Amino acid sequence: MAMVNPTLEAALPLGDRADVKGLLYGAATTARKIQQDSAFAAAVARECNLLVAENDLKWRALRPTPEQFDFTRGDALAAFAQAHNLQFRGHTCVWHNALPDWFEQVVTHQNAEQFLTDHIRTVVGHYAGKMHSWDVVNEAIDPVGEGIDGLRDTPWHRFLGADYIDIAFHTAAAADPNALLVLNDYDLDYAIPRDAAKREAILRLLQELVARGVPVHALGMQAHLRASEPNFDPMILRDFLRQVADLGLKILITELDVVDQDLPRALHTRDLAVANVYQTYLDTVLQQPAVIAVLTWGLSDRYTWLAGFRPRSDGAAPRPLPLDALLYRKPAWSAIASAFDQAPSRPHL
Ligand code: XIL
């Protein structure tokens, strides 16, 4: 068990450090965790200046039946954000995962556009004026898959073709003219062929959307990083971010965490390796002035999707986030703090 360091615990929170530089720091979580775990909720309120809906604004959470919308959990998160002066961020209007069980039986070629636009109008409209940003379309790119146009083979694509992306952004913009509308995706970070293909495909898509006047305002980089991935090249990433910024788009790091699956078990070495990945990545991306937000996918190792999705073979609990499972600040926290402290200032929006 690591010793608690009182100086570290008393240091200025991440959100305050980000704010000094005109940046946002936030974390994703659920209404359930906020409601059931008051110590965790207090840590979120302390460290963040933005709250991301991890699951509560996905179709499966919002759409118990084809006719109904259930905003209970989304509204609870929105209320928590408002009570603690956090901005709020929606995730996600269009995704091939987390669709309700009824979806397959009910949605068809004939009614898909109606379902898509009704959903976005209702949900984005419900939170209009309260949302910092929305992930309008999540994980649409699949350059090596079946799709002929670099897009992922999803129900939306099968029903509506590539147009579903334009439709989604136009509908979201009409429903909330003030939210920043984001195209969010993963595997954009490393100097490996898979990520290079993804970067190329997403740049092409963004160029086309911008050229057609589709209201996309930002790229979301999920940034689920891997501590055991040696192929990180700051120049390549910087170049990519510059090309996105040159299109007039903002960039958000939306789902940052560091997979520690293949690292040695010993806590101290593991934590330092994870922290090192945060440091190197954030030092690189924060050089780009278009990067306006750093959002981690969770705040504390107490709750991380990686426990289920990237378990360690030795059964040890993963430690991918800034706070440990007891909510104490880890080396990853210090790495993020120092990356904010060293980041160039942006104009406050
Ligand atoms: C994950 C959540 O963290 C889990 O709780 C849920 O069971 C599955 O979805 N990319 C995304 C997120 O865009 O929505 C995913 O979130 C993680 C990967």
Short mmCIF file of C-alpha atoms and ligand atoms in Angstrom, two decimals:
data_model
loop_
_atom_site.label_atom_id
_atom_site.label_comp_id
_atom_site.label_asym_id
_atom_site.label_seq_id
_atom_site.Cartn_x
_atom_site.Cartn_y
_atom_site.Cartn_z
CA MET A 1 0.00 0.00 0.00
CA ALA A 2 1.43 3.33 -1.06
CA MET A 3 1.87 6.03 1.58
CA VAL A 4 -0.49 8.95 1.25
CA ASN A 5 1.34 12.15 0.36
CA PRO A 6 -0.39 15.13 2.06
CA THR A 7 1.35 17.68 -0.16
CA LEU A 8 0.11 15.93 -3.27
CA GLU A 9 -3.41 15.64 -1.87
CA ALA A 10 -3.46 19.38 -1.11
CA ALA A 11 -2.25 20.45 -4.54
CA LEU A 12 -4.44 22.44 -6.95
CA PRO A 13 -6.91 20.12 -8.76
CA LEU A 14 -6.60 19.23 -12.44
CA GLY A 15 -9.57 21.32 -13.55
CA ASP A 16 -8.13 24.46 -11.94
CA ARG A 17 -4.76 23.88 -13.58
CA ALA A 18 -6.41 23.34 -16.95
CA ASP A 19 -8.51 26.46 -16.49
CA VAL A 20 -5.41 28.60 -15.92
CA LYS A 21 -4.42 27.70 -19.50
CA GLY A 22 -7.86 28.12 -21.05
CA LEU A 23 -8.23 24.32 -21.19
CA LEU A 24 -10.90 21.99 -19.88
CA TYR A 25 -10.27 18.88 -17.81
CA GLY A 26 -13.09 16.44 -17.30
CA ALA A 27 -13.99 12.80 -16.73
CA ALA A 28 -16.70 10.41 -17.83
CA THR A 29 -18.96 8.68 -15.35
CA THR A 30 -22.53 7.57 -14.71
CA ALA A 31 -25.42 8.90 -12.65
CA ARG A 32 -25.40 5.65 -10.67
CA LYS A 33 -21.83 6.09 -9.45
CA ILE A 34 -22.43 9.75 -8.63
CA GLN A 35 -25.55 8.84 -6.65
CA GLN A 36 -24.19 5.76 -4.87
CA ASP A 37 -20.65 6.85 -4.05
CA SER A 38 -20.45 10.26 -2.41
CA ALA A 39 -16.67 10.17 -1.94
CA PHE A 40 -16.23 9.49 -5.64
CA ALA A 41 -18.75 12.20 -6.54
CA ALA A 42 -16.82 14.67 -4.38
CA ALA A 43 -13.59 13.76 -6.17
CA VAL A 44 -15.26 14.37 -9.55
CA ALA A 45 -16.57 17.74 -8.39
CA ARG A 46 -13.13 18.68 -7.07
CA GLU A 47 -10.93 17.59 -9.99
CA CYS A 48 -13.10 18.36 -13.02
CA ASN A 49 -14.51 21.34 -14.78
CA LEU A 50 -16.48 19.19 -17.20
CA LEU A 51 -18.52 16.03 -16.76
CA VAL A 52 -19.00 13.48 -19.55
CA ALA A 53 -21.97 11.12 -19.67
CA GLU A 54 -20.22 7.74 -19.92
CA ASN A 55 -23.30 5.63 -20.65
CA ASP A 56 -26.45 7.52 -19.65
CA LEU A 57 -26.97 9.29 -22.98
CA LYS A 58 -26.46 6.27 -25.22
CA TRP A 59 -29.47 4.92 -27.10
CA ARG A 60 -29.74 1.88 -24.84
CA ALA A 61 -30.04 4.10 -21.77
CA LEU A 62 -32.40 6.66 -23.31
CA ARG A 63 -34.74 4.46 -25.35
CA PRO A 64 -36.59 1.78 -23.32
CA THR A 65 -39.08 1.43 -26.20
CA PRO A 66 -39.29 2.78 -29.76
CA GLU A 67 -41.77 5.42 -28.58
CA GLN A 68 -40.18 6.46 -25.29
CA PHE A 69 -37.33 8.58 -24.02
CA ASP A 70 -36.08 8.16 -20.45
CA PHE A 71 -34.00 11.13 -19.34
CA THR A 72 -33.88 10.16 -15.65
CA ARG A 73 -30.19 9.31 -15.46
CA GLY A 74 -29.08 11.93 -17.98
CA ASP A 75 -30.93 14.60 -16.05
CA ALA A 76 -29.37 13.45 -12.77
CA LEU A 77 -25.92 13.89 -14.29
CA ALA A 78 -26.87 17.27 -15.73
CA ALA A 79 -28.13 18.38 -12.31
CA PHE A 80 -24.91 17.23 -10.62
CA ALA A 81 -22.87 19.10 -13.21
CA GLN A 82 -24.89 22.24 -12.72
CA ALA A 83 -24.76 22.03 -8.91
CA HIS A 84 -20.96 21.79 -9.01
CA ASN A 85 -20.36 24.27 -11.77
CA LEU A 86 -19.13 21.66 -14.25
CA GLN A 87 -19.80 21.86 -17.95
CA PHE A 88 -21.68 18.87 -19.36
CA ARG A 89 -20.87 16.76 -22.38
CA GLY A 90 -23.08 14.38 -24.32
CA HIS A 91 -22.01 10.98 -25.62
CA THR A 92 -23.29 9.86 -28.10
CA CYS A 93 -26.05 10.43 -30.70
CA VAL A 94 -24.96 7.83 -33.23
CA TRP A 95 -23.01 4.66 -32.49
CA HIS A 96 -23.19 1.06 -33.65
CA ASN A 97 -22.96 -0.16 -30.04
CA ALA A 98 -25.31 0.29 -27.08
CA LEU A 99 -28.39 0.17 -29.30
CA PRO A 100 -31.55 -0.98 -27.54
CA ASP A 101 -32.69 -4.59 -27.92
CA TRP A 102 -35.76 -3.52 -29.93
CA PHE A 103 -33.64 -1.70 -32.51
CA GLU A 104 -33.05 -4.64 -34.84
CA GLN A 105 -36.72 -5.57 -35.05
CA VAL A 106 -38.03 -2.05 -35.43
CA VAL A 107 -35.64 0.10 -37.46
CA THR A 108 -35.68 -0.45 -41.24
CA HIS A 109 -34.59 1.18 -44.48
CA GLN A 110 -37.95 2.91 -44.59
CA ASN A 111 -37.97 4.47 -41.13
CA ALA A 112 -34.25 4.80 -40.28
CA GLU A 113 -33.97 8.48 -41.16
CA GLN A 114 -37.07 9.27 -39.14
CA PHE A 115 -35.71 7.37 -36.10
CA LEU A 116 -32.33 9.06 -36.39
CA THR A 117 -33.65 12.59 -36.73
CA ASP A 118 -36.38 12.14 -34.07
CA HIS A 119 -33.81 10.80 -31.63
CA ILE A 120 -31.31 13.60 -32.19
CA ARG A 121 -33.96 16.35 -32.25
CA THR A 122 -35.45 15.09 -28.98
CA VAL A 123 -32.25 14.30 -27.08
CA VAL A 124 -30.06 17.18 -28.22
CA GLY A 125 -33.10 19.47 -27.94
CA HIS A 126 -33.73 18.26 -24.36
CA TYR A 127 -30.26 19.43 -23.27
CA ALA A 128 -30.04 22.45 -25.58
CA GLY A 129 -28.31 25.35 -23.88
CA LYS A 130 -26.82 23.05 -21.21
CA MET A 131 -24.30 21.12 -23.30
CA HIS A 132 -20.70 22.08 -23.87
CA SER A 133 -20.45 19.53 -26.67
CA TRP A 134 -21.92 16.40 -28.17
CA ASP A 135 -20.27 13.38 -29.70
CA VAL A 136 -22.69 13.40 -32.60
CA VAL A 137 -21.14 10.46 -34.43
CA ASN A 138 -18.94 7.91 -32.67
CA GLU A 139 -16.54 5.43 -34.32
CA ALA A 140 -17.78 5.85 -37.91
CA ILE A 141 -14.44 5.09 -39.57
CA ASP A 142 -13.18 1.66 -40.55
CA PRO A 143 -10.57 1.97 -43.28
CA VAL A 144 -9.63 -1.71 -43.35
CA GLY A 145 -13.11 -3.16 -42.94
CA GLU A 146 -15.79 -4.22 -45.39
CA GLY A 147 -17.07 -0.74 -46.21
CA ILE A 148 -16.06 0.62 -49.61
CA ASP A 149 -15.92 4.24 -48.49
CA GLY A 150 -13.70 3.90 -45.40
CA LEU A 151 -16.80 3.97 -43.20
CA ARG A 152 -17.74 1.30 -40.72
CA ASP A 153 -20.45 -1.16 -41.65
CA THR A 154 -23.17 -0.16 -39.15
CA PRO A 155 -26.97 -0.30 -39.17
CA TRP A 156 -27.06 3.44 -39.92
CA HIS A 157 -24.70 3.05 -42.85
CA ARG A 158 -26.59 0.05 -44.19
CA PHE A 159 -29.91 1.93 -44.03
CA LEU A 160 -28.87 5.43 -45.06
CA GLY A 161 -25.42 5.16 -46.67
CA ALA A 162 -22.71 7.72 -45.89
CA ASP A 163 -25.43 10.39 -45.69
CA TYR A 164 -26.26 9.40 -42.12
CA ILE A 165 -23.29 11.43 -40.92
CA ASP A 166 -24.46 14.63 -42.65
CA ILE A 167 -28.01 14.07 -41.43
CA ALA A 168 -26.85 13.57 -37.83
CA PHE A 169 -24.75 16.74 -37.72
CA HIS A 170 -27.37 18.91 -39.44
CA THR A 171 -30.09 17.67 -37.07
CA ALA A 172 -27.89 18.22 -33.99
CA ALA A 173 -26.97 21.75 -35.09
CA ALA A 174 -30.62 22.66 -35.55
CA ALA A 175 -31.53 21.20 -32.13
CA ASP A 176 -28.73 23.00 -30.24
CA PRO A 177 -27.00 25.80 -32.13
CA ASN A 178 -24.61 26.40 -29.21
CA ALA A 179 -23.12 22.98 -28.57
CA LEU A 180 -19.78 22.06 -30.09
CA LEU A 181 -20.48 19.15 -32.44
CA VAL A 182 -17.85 16.44 -32.44
CA LEU A 183 -16.86 13.51 -34.65
CA ASN A 184 -15.30 11.04 -32.20
CA ASP A 185 -13.05 8.07 -32.97
CA TYR A 186 -10.22 5.83 -31.72
CA ASP A 187 -6.91 4.36 -32.96
CA LEU A 188 -5.58 7.73 -34.07
CA ASP A 189 -2.55 7.95 -31.79
CA TYR A 190 0.25 5.62 -32.76
CA ALA A 191 2.86 5.30 -35.50
CA ILE A 192 1.51 1.96 -36.71
CA PRO A 193 -0.16 1.15 -40.05
CA ARG A 194 -3.63 0.66 -38.53
CA ASP A 195 -3.62 4.10 -36.94
CA ALA A 196 -2.06 5.73 -40.01
CA ALA A 197 -4.91 4.40 -42.15
CA LYS A 198 -7.44 5.66 -39.61
CA ARG A 199 -5.87 9.13 -39.52
CA GLU A 200 -5.92 9.31 -43.30
CA ALA A 201 -9.54 8.17 -43.51
CA ILE A 202 -10.74 10.55 -40.82
CA LEU A 203 -8.92 13.50 -42.38
CA ARG A 204 -10.56 12.71 -45.69
CA LEU A 205 -13.98 12.51 -44.07
CA LEU A 206 -13.47 15.76 -42.14
CA GLN A 207 -12.30 17.53 -45.31
CA GLU A 208 -15.41 16.38 -47.15
CA LEU A 209 -17.76 17.34 -44.32
CA VAL A 210 -16.21 20.79 -44.02
CA ALA A 211 -16.29 21.27 -47.82
CA ARG A 212 -20.00 20.37 -47.87
CA GLY A 213 -20.75 22.82 -45.06
CA VAL A 214 -21.75 20.10 -42.61
CA PRO A 215 -21.73 21.61 -39.09
CA VAL A 216 -18.94 19.52 -37.56
CA HIS A 217 -16.90 21.64 -35.16
CA ALA A 218 -14.32 19.34 -33.65
CA LEU A 219 -12.53 16.02 -33.79
CA GLY A 220 -12.69 13.86 -30.67
CA MET A 221 -9.65 11.65 -30.16
CA GLN A 222 -10.63 8.86 -27.78
CA ALA A 223 -6.97 8.18 -26.91
CA HIS A 224 -7.28 4.84 -25.16
CA LEU A 225 -3.50 4.54 -24.95
CA ARG A 226 -1.42 1.43 -24.28
CA ALA A 227 1.58 1.48 -21.96
CA SER A 228 3.13 -1.44 -23.85
CA GLU A 229 2.90 0.24 -27.28
CA PRO A 230 6.41 1.34 -28.32
CA ASN A 231 5.41 3.04 -31.58
CA PHE A 232 4.60 6.55 -30.50
CA ASP A 233 5.97 9.32 -32.72
CA PRO A 234 5.27 12.89 -31.54
CA MET A 235 6.03 14.31 -35.00
CA ILE A 236 3.40 12.15 -36.69
CA LEU A 237 0.76 13.00 -34.12
CA ARG A 238 1.61 16.71 -34.20
CA ASP A 239 1.36 16.70 -37.97
CA PHE A 240 -2.04 15.06 -37.89
CA LEU A 241 -3.37 17.52 -35.30
CA ARG A 242 -2.10 20.42 -37.39
CA GLN A 243 -3.96 19.12 -40.44
CA VAL A 244 -7.18 18.85 -38.42
CA ALA A 245 -6.66 22.35 -37.00
CA ASP A 246 -6.00 23.70 -40.52
CA LEU A 247 -9.55 22.67 -41.42
CA GLY A 248 -10.73 25.18 -38.82
CA LEU A 249 -11.70 22.44 -36.35
CA LYS A 250 -11.11 22.16 -32.61
CA ILE A 251 -9.73 18.97 -31.10
CA LEU A 252 -10.76 17.26 -27.86
CA ILE A 253 -8.99 14.36 -26.19
CA THR A 254 -12.18 12.60 -25.22
CA GLU A 255 -11.62 9.20 -23.58
CA LEU A 256 -8.05 9.23 -22.33
CA ASP A 257 -6.82 6.31 -20.25
CA VAL A 258 -3.78 4.03 -20.35
CA VAL A 259 -4.11 0.27 -20.67
CA ASP A 260 -1.65 -1.38 -18.26
CA GLN A 261 -2.51 -4.93 -19.32
CA ASP A 262 1.02 -6.03 -20.24
CA LEU A 263 2.97 -4.10 -17.60
CA PRO A 264 4.63 -5.81 -14.62
CA ARG A 265 2.34 -6.12 -11.62
CA ALA A 266 4.42 -4.11 -9.11
CA LEU A 267 2.42 -0.98 -8.32
CA HIS A 268 5.17 1.59 -8.32
CA THR A 269 6.75 0.58 -11.65
CA ARG A 270 3.31 0.15 -13.18
CA ASP A 271 2.13 3.56 -12.04
CA LEU A 272 5.28 5.26 -13.30
CA ALA A 273 4.99 3.61 -16.72
CA VAL A 274 1.34 4.70 -17.01
CA ALA A 275 2.24 8.23 -15.88
CA ASN A 276 4.99 8.38 -18.46
CA VAL A 277 2.50 7.61 -21.22
CA TYR A 278 0.20 10.42 -20.02
CA GLN A 279 3.13 12.83 -19.86
CA THR A 280 4.50 12.08 -23.32
CA TYR A 281 1.10 12.11 -24.98
CA LEU A 282 -0.17 15.29 -23.33
CA ASP A 283 3.11 17.16 -23.83
CA THR A 284 2.69 16.43 -27.54
CA VAL A 285 -1.00 17.20 -28.04
CA LEU A 286 -1.14 20.28 -25.81
CA GLN A 287 1.39 21.99 -28.09
CA GLN A 288 -1.42 22.23 -30.64
CA PRO A 289 -3.55 25.30 -29.80
CA ALA A 290 -6.69 23.72 -31.34
CA VAL A 291 -6.71 21.13 -28.53
CA ILE A 292 -9.17 22.61 -26.03
CA ALA A 293 -10.01 19.75 -23.66
CA VAL A 294 -8.49 16.70 -21.99
CA LEU A 295 -11.12 14.25 -20.75
CA THR A 296 -10.29 10.94 -19.08
CA TRP A 297 -12.60 7.92 -19.36
CA GLY A 298 -13.28 7.76 -15.67
CA LEU A 299 -11.43 9.50 -12.86
CA SER A 300 -10.48 6.77 -10.41
CA ASP A 301 -9.28 3.20 -10.83
CA ARG A 302 -12.24 2.32 -8.58
CA TYR A 303 -14.35 2.46 -11.74
CA THR A 304 -12.79 1.77 -15.11
CA TRP A 305 -14.25 0.05 -18.14
CA LEU A 306 -10.80 -1.53 -18.68
CA ALA A 307 -11.36 -3.88 -15.71
CA GLY A 308 -13.85 -5.67 -17.96
CA PHE A 309 -12.56 -4.83 -21.42
CA ARG A 310 -8.75 -5.13 -20.93
CA PRO A 311 -8.27 -7.39 -17.89
CA ARG A 312 -4.78 -8.34 -16.81
CA SER A 313 -3.83 -12.00 -17.06
CA ASP A 314 -2.55 -11.95 -13.44
CA GLY A 315 -5.96 -10.79 -12.24
CA ALA A 316 -4.56 -7.57 -10.72
CA ALA A 317 -6.89 -4.58 -10.95
CA PRO A 318 -5.95 -2.20 -13.77
CA ARG A 319 -4.62 1.25 -12.83
CA PRO A 320 -5.29 3.40 -15.91
CA LEU A 321 -6.64 6.63 -14.37
CA PRO A 322 -5.42 9.71 -12.41
CA LEU A 323 -6.75 8.59 -9.00
CA ASP A 324 -6.23 5.15 -7.47
CA ALA A 325 -9.07 2.94 -6.25
CA LEU A 326 -8.99 4.72 -2.85
CA LEU A 327 -9.32 8.07 -4.65
CA TYR A 328 -5.75 9.15 -3.90
CA ARG A 329 -3.74 10.97 -6.53
CA LYS A 330 -1.30 8.76 -8.46
CA PRO A 331 1.75 9.48 -10.63
CA ALA A 332 -0.71 9.65 -13.57
CA TRP A 333 -2.43 12.56 -11.79
CA SER A 334 0.93 14.34 -11.39
CA ALA A 335 1.76 13.76 -15.04
CA ILE A 336 -1.52 15.34 -16.18
CA ALA A 337 -1.06 18.21 -13.70
CA SER A 338 2.43 18.94 -14.96
CA ALA A 339 1.33 18.69 -18.60
CA PHE A 340 -1.31 21.36 -17.88
CA ASP A 341 1.21 23.49 -15.98
CA GLN A 342 3.59 23.37 -18.94
CA ALA A 343 0.97 23.81 -21.66
CA PRO A 344 0.84 27.04 -23.64
CA SER A 345 -2.20 29.20 -22.82
CA ARG A 346 -5.27 29.28 -25.03
CA PRO A 347 -7.67 32.17 -25.20
CA HIS A 348 -10.51 31.51 -22.72
CA LEU A 349 -13.60 30.64 -24.76
C1 XIL B 1 -17.86 2.05 -22.54
C2 XIL B 1 -18.24 2.28 -21.08
O1 XIL B 1 -17.14 2.83 -20.41
C3 XIL B 1 -18.69 0.98 -20.45
O2 XIL B 1 -19.18 1.23 -19.14
C4 XIL B 1 -19.77 0.33 -21.29
O3 XIL B 1 -20.07 -0.95 -20.75
C5 XIL B 1 -19.32 0.16 -22.72
O4 XIL B 1 -18.93 1.42 -23.24
N1 XIL B 1 -15.46 3.91 -26.66
C6 XIL B 1 -16.58 4.69 -26.41
C7 XIL B 1 -17.29 4.55 -25.13
O5 XIL B 1 -16.91 5.57 -27.22
O6 XIL B 1 -18.68 4.77 -25.24
C8 XIL B 1 -17.04 3.22 -24.46
O7 XIL B 1 -17.59 3.28 -23.15
C9 XIL B 1 -15.57 2.90 -24.43
C10 XIL B 1 -14.99 2.87 -25.81
#
